[in-house]
PDB file of C-alpha atoms in Angstrom:
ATOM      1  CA  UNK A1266      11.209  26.267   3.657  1.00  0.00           C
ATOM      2  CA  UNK A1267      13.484  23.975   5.440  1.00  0.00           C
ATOM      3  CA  UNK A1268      17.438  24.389   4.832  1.00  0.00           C
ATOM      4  CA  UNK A1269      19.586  20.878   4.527  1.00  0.00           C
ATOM      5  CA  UNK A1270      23.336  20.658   4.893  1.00  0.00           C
ATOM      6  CA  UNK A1271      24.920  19.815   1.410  1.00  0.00           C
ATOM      7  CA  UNK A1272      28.440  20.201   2.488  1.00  0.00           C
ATOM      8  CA  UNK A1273      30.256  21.196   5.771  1.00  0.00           C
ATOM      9  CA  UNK A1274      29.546  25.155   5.845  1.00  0.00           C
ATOM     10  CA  UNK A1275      27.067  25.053   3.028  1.00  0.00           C
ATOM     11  CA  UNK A1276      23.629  25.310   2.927  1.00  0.00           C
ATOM     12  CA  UNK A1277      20.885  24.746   0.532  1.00  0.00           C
ATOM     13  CA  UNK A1278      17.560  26.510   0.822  1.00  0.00           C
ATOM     14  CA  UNK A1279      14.416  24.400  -0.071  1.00  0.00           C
ATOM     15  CA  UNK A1280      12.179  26.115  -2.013  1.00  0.00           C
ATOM     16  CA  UNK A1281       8.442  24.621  -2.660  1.00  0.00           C
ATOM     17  CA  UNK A1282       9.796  23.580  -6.237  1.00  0.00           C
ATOM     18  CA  UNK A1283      13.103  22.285  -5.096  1.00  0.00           C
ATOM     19  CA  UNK A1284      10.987  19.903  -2.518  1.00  0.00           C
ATOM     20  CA  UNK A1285       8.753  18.960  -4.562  1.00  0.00           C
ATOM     21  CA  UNK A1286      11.716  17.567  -6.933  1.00  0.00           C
ATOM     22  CA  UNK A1287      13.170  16.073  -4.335  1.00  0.00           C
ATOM     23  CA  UNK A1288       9.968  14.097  -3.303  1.00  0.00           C
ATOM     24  CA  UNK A1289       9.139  12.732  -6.856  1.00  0.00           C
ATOM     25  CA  UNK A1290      13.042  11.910  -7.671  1.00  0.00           C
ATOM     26  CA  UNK A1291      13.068  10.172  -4.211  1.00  0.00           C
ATOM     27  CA  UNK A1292       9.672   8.352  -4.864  1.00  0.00           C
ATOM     28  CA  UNK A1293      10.464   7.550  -8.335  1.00  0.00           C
ATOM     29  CA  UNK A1294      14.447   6.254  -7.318  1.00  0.00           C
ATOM     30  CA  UNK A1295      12.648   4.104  -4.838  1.00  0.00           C
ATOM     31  CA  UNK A1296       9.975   2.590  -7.298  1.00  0.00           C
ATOM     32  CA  UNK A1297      12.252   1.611  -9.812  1.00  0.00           C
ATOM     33  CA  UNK A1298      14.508   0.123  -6.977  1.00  0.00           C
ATOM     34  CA  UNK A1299      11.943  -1.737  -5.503  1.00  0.00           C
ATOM     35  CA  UNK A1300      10.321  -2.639  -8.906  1.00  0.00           C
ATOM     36  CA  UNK A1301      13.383  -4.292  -9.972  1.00  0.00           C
ATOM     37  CA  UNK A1302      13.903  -6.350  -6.256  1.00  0.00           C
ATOM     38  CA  UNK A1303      10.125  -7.135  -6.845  1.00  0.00           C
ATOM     39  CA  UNK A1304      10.758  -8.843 -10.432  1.00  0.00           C
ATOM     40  CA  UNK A1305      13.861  -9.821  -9.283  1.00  0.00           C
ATOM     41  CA  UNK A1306      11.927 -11.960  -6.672  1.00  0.00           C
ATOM     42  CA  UNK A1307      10.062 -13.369  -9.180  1.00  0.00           C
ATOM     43  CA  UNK A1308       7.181 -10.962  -7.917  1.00  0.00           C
ATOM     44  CA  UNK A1309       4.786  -8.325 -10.185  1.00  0.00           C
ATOM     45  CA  UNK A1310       6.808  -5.086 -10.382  1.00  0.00           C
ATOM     46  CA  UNK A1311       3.428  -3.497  -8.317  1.00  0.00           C
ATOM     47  CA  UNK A1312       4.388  -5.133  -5.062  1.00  0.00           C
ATOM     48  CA  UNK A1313       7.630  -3.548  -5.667  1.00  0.00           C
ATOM     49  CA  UNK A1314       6.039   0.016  -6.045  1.00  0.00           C
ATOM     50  CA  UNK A1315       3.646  -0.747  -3.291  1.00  0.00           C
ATOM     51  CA  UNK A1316       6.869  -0.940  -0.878  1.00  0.00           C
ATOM     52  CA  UNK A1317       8.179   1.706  -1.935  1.00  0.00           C
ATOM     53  CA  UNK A1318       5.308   3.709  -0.916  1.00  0.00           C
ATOM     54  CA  UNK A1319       5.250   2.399   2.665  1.00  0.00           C
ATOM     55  CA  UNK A1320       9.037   2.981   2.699  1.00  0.00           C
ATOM     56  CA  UNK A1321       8.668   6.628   1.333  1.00  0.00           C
ATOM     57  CA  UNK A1322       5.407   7.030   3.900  1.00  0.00           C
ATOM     58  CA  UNK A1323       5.036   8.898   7.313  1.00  0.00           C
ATOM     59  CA  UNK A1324       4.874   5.458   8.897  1.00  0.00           C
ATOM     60  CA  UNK A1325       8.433   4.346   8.370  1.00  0.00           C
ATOM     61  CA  UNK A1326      11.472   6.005   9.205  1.00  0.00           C
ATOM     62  CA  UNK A1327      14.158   8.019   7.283  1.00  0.00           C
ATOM     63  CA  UNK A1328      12.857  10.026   4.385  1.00  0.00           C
ATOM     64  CA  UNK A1329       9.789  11.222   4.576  1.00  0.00           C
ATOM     65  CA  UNK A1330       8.337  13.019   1.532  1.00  0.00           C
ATOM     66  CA  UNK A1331       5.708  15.633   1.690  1.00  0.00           C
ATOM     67  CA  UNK A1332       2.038  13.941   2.154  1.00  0.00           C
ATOM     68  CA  UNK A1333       0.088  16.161   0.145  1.00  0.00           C
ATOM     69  CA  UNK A1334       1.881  16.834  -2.766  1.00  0.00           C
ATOM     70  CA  UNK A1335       2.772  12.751  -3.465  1.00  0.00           C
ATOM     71  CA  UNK A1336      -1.045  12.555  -2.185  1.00  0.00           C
ATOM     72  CA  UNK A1337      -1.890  14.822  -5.361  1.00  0.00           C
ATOM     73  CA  UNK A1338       0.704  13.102  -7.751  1.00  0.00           C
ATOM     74  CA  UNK A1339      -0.878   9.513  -6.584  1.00  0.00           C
ATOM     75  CA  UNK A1340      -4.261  10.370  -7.564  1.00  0.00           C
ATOM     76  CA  UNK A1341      -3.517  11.854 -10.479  1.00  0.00           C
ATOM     77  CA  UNK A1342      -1.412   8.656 -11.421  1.00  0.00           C
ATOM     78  CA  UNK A1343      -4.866   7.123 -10.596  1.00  0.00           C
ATOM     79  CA  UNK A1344      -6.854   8.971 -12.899  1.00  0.00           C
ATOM     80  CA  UNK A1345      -3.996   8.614 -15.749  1.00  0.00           C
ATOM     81  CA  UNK A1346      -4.322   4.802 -15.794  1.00  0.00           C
ATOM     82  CA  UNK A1347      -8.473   4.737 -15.179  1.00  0.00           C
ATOM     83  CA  UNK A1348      -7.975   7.200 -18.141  1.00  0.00           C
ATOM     84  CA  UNK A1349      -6.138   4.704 -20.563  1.00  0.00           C
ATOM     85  CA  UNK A1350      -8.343   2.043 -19.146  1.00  0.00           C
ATOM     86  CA  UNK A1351     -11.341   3.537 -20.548  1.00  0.00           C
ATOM     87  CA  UNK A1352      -9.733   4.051 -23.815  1.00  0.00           C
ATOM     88  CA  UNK A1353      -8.897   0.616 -24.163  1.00  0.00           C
ATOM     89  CA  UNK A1354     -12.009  -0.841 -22.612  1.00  0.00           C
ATOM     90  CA  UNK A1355     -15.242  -0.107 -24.271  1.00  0.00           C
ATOM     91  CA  UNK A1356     -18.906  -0.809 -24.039  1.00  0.00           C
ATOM     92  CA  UNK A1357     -19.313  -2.877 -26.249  1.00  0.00           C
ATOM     93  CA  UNK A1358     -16.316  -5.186 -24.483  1.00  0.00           C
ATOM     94  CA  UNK A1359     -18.621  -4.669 -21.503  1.00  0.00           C
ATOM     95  CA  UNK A1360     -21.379  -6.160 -23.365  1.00  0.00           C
ATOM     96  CA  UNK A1361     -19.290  -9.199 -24.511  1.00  0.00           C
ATOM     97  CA  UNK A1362     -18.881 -10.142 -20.891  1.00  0.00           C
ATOM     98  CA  UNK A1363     -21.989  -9.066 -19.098  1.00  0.00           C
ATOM     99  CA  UNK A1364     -22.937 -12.296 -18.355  1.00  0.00           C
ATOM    100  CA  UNK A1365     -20.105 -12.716 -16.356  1.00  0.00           C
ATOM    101  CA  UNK A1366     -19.199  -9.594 -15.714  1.00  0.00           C
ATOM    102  CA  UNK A1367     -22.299  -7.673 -14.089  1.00  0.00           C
ATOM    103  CA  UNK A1368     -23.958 -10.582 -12.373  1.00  0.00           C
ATOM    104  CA  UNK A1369     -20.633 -11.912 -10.749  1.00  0.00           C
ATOM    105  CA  UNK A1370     -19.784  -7.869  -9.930  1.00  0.00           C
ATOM    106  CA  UNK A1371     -22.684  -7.279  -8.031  1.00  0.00           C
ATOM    107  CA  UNK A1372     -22.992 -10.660  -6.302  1.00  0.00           C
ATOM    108  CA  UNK A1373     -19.405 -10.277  -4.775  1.00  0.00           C
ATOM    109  CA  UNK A1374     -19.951  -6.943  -3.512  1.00  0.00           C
ATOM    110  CA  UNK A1375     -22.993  -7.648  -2.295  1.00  0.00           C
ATOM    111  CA  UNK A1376     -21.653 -10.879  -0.616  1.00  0.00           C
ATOM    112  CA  UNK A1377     -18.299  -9.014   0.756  1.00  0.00           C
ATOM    113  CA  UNK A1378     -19.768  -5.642   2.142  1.00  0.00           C
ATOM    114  CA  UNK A1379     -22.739  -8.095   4.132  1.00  0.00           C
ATOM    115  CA  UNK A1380     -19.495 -10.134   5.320  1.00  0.00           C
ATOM    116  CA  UNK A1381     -17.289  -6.782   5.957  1.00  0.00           C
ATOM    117  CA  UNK A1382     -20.219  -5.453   7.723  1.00  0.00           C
ATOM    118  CA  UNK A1383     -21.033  -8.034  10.081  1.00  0.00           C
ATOM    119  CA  UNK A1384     -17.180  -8.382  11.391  1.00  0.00           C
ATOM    120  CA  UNK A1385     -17.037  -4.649  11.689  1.00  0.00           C
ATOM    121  CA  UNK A1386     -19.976  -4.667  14.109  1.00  0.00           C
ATOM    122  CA  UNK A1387     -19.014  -7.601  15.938  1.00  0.00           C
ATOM    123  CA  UNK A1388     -15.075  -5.112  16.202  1.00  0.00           C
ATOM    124  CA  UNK A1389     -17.536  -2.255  17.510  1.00  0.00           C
ATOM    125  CA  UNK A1390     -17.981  -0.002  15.275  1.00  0.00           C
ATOM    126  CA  UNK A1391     -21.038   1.690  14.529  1.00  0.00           C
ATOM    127  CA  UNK A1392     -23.634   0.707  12.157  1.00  0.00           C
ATOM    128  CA  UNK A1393     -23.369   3.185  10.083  1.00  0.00           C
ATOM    129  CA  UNK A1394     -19.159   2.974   9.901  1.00  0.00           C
ATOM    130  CA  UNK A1395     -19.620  -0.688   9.931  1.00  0.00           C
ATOM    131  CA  UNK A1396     -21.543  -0.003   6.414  1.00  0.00           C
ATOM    132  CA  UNK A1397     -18.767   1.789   4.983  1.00  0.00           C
ATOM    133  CA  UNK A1398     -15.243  -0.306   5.997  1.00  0.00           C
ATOM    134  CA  UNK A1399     -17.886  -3.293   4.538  1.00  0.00           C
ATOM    135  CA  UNK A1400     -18.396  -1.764   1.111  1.00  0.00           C
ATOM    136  CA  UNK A1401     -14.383  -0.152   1.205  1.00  0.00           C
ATOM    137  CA  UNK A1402     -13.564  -4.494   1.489  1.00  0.00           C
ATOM    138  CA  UNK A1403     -15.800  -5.459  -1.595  1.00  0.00           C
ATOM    139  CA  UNK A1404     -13.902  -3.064  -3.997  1.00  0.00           C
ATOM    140  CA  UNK A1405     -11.280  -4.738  -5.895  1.00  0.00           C
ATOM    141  CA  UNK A1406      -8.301  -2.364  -7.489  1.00  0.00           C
ATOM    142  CA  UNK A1407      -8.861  -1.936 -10.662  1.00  0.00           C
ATOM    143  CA  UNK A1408      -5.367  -0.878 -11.035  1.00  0.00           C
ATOM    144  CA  UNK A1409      -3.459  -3.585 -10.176  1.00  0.00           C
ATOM    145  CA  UNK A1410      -5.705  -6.277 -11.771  1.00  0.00           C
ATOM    146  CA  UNK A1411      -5.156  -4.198 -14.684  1.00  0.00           C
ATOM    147  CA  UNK A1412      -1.251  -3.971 -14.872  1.00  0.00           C
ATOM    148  CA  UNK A1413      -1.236  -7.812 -13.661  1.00  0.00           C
ATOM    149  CA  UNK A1414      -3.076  -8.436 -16.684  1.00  0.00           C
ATOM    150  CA  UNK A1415      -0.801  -5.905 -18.771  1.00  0.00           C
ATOM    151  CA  UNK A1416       2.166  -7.972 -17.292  1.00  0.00           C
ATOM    152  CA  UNK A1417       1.449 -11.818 -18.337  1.00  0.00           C
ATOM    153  CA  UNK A1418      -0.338 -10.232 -21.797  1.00  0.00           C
ATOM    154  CA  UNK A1419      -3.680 -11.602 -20.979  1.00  0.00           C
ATOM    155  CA  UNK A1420      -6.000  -8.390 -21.439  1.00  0.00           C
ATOM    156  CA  UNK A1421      -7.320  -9.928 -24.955  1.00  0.00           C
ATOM    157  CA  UNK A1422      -7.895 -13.428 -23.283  1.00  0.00           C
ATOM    158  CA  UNK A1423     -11.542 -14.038 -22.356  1.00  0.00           C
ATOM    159  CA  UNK A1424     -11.048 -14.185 -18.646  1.00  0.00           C
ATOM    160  CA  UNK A1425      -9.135 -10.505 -19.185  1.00  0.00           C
ATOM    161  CA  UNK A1426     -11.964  -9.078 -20.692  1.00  0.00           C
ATOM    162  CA  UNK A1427     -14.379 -10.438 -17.982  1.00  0.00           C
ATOM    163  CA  UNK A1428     -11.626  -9.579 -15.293  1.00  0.00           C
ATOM    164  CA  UNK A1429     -11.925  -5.770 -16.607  1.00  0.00           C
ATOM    165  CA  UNK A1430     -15.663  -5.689 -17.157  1.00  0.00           C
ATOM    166  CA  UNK A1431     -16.242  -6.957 -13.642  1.00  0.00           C
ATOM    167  CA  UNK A1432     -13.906  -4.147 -12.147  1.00  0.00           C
ATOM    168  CA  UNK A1433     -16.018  -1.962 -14.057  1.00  0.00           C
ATOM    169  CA  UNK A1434     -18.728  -2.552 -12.767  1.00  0.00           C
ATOM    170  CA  UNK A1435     -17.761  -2.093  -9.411  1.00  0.00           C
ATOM    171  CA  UNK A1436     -15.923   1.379 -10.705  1.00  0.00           C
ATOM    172  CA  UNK A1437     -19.861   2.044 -11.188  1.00  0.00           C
ATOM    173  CA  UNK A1438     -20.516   1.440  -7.579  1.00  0.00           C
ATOM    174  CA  UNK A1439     -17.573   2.832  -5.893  1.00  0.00           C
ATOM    175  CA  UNK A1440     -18.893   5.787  -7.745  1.00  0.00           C
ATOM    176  CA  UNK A1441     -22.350   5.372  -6.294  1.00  0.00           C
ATOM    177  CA  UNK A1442     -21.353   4.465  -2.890  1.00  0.00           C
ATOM    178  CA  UNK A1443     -18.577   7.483  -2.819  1.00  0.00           C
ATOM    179  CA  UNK A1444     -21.630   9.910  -3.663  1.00  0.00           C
ATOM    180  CA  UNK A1445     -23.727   7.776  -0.659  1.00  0.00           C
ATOM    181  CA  UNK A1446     -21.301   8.867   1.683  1.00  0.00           C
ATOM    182  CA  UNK A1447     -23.104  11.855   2.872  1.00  0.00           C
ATOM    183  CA  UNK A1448     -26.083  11.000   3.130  1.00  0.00           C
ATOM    184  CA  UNK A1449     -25.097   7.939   4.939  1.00  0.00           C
ATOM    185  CA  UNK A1450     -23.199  10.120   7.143  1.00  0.00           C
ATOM    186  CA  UNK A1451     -26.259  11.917   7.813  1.00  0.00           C
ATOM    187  CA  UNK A1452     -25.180  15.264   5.742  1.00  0.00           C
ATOM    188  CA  UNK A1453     -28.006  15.179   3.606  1.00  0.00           C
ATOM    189  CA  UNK A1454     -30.234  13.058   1.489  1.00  0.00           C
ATOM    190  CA  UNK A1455     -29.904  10.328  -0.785  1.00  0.00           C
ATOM    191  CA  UNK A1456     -32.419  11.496  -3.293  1.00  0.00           C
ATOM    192  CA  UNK A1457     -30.233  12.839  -5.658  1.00  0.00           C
ATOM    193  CA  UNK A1458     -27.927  10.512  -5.966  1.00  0.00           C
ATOM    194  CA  UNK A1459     -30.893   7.713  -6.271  1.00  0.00           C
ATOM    195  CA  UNK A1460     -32.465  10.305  -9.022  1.00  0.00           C
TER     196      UNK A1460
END
């Protein structure tokens, strides 16, 4: 618990609670600040929210919120939005678009990881890390295509639905590669993921 000076000769005790209040009223004061400046700028609101971050973040200084618990309340902000992008997105969309969608998918990852690859060997890195900053570079964010779409109304258009199928398919292989990790690392073996 740290203790901050409210007024001259008064202090406040931080509990865990009180912190993590302060953290998610800071982070969510800055968003909306930065959101706004963002549109303002003629910008999407997420570049906005994506400064915020790196002004809320160990890296800058001033406040600094704590890591772990905005580290929690990111992902779960993650898996909110994936959530409501399932609901909204199903299989049979996927199967509208496939054409598009799957072929396209796998051709750019494939394309970008060999790319991402190379360069991070010719940097230094070993083969094996090389592998892994390559196939971090072919994944596209889901997220913000998503609210970019949500933003300009253009998730019913064609090129919406293909722009959504094609991040889902490389969901599917972020999920794959994630579960690779190991045994790329050398931790164990691949056989049950390939199973």
């Amino acid at each position: 618990m740290g203790r901050v000076p409210v007024l001259p000769g008064l202090d406040l005790a931080l509990t865990p609670e009180l912190r993590f209040i302060l953290d998610l009223g800071v982070a969510l004061a800055l968003a909306l600040v930065f959101g706004a400046l963002a549109t303002r700028l003629g910008q999407p609101p997420i570049v906005g929210y994506l400064a915020a971050g790196v002004v809320i973040g160990p890296f800058t200084p001033g406040f600094v919120g704590n890591q772990e618990q905005i580290g929690q309340l990111a992902e779960l902000g993650v898996v909110l939005l994936l959530f409501a992008l399932g609901v909204e997105f199903s299989l049979h969309e996927l199967r509208r678009v496939w054409r598009i969608a799957v072929p396209g998918a796998i051709a750019q990852i494939v394309i970008t990881a060999v790319a991402g690859t190379a360069v991070a060997v010719l940097l230094g890195l070993s083969p094996v890390g090389a592998v892994v900053i390559g196939s971090a570079i072919a994944i596209s964010s889901t997220l913000v295509v998503l609210k970019i779409l949500v933003e300009r109304g253009e998730m019913d258009s064609l090129h919406g639905r293909a722009a959504i199928g094609w991040m889902v398919v490389q969901d599917i292989v972020t999920i794959l590669l994630i579960a690779l990790l190991e045994p790329l690392a050398g931790g164990g073996s691949a056989a049950p993921v390939l199973l």
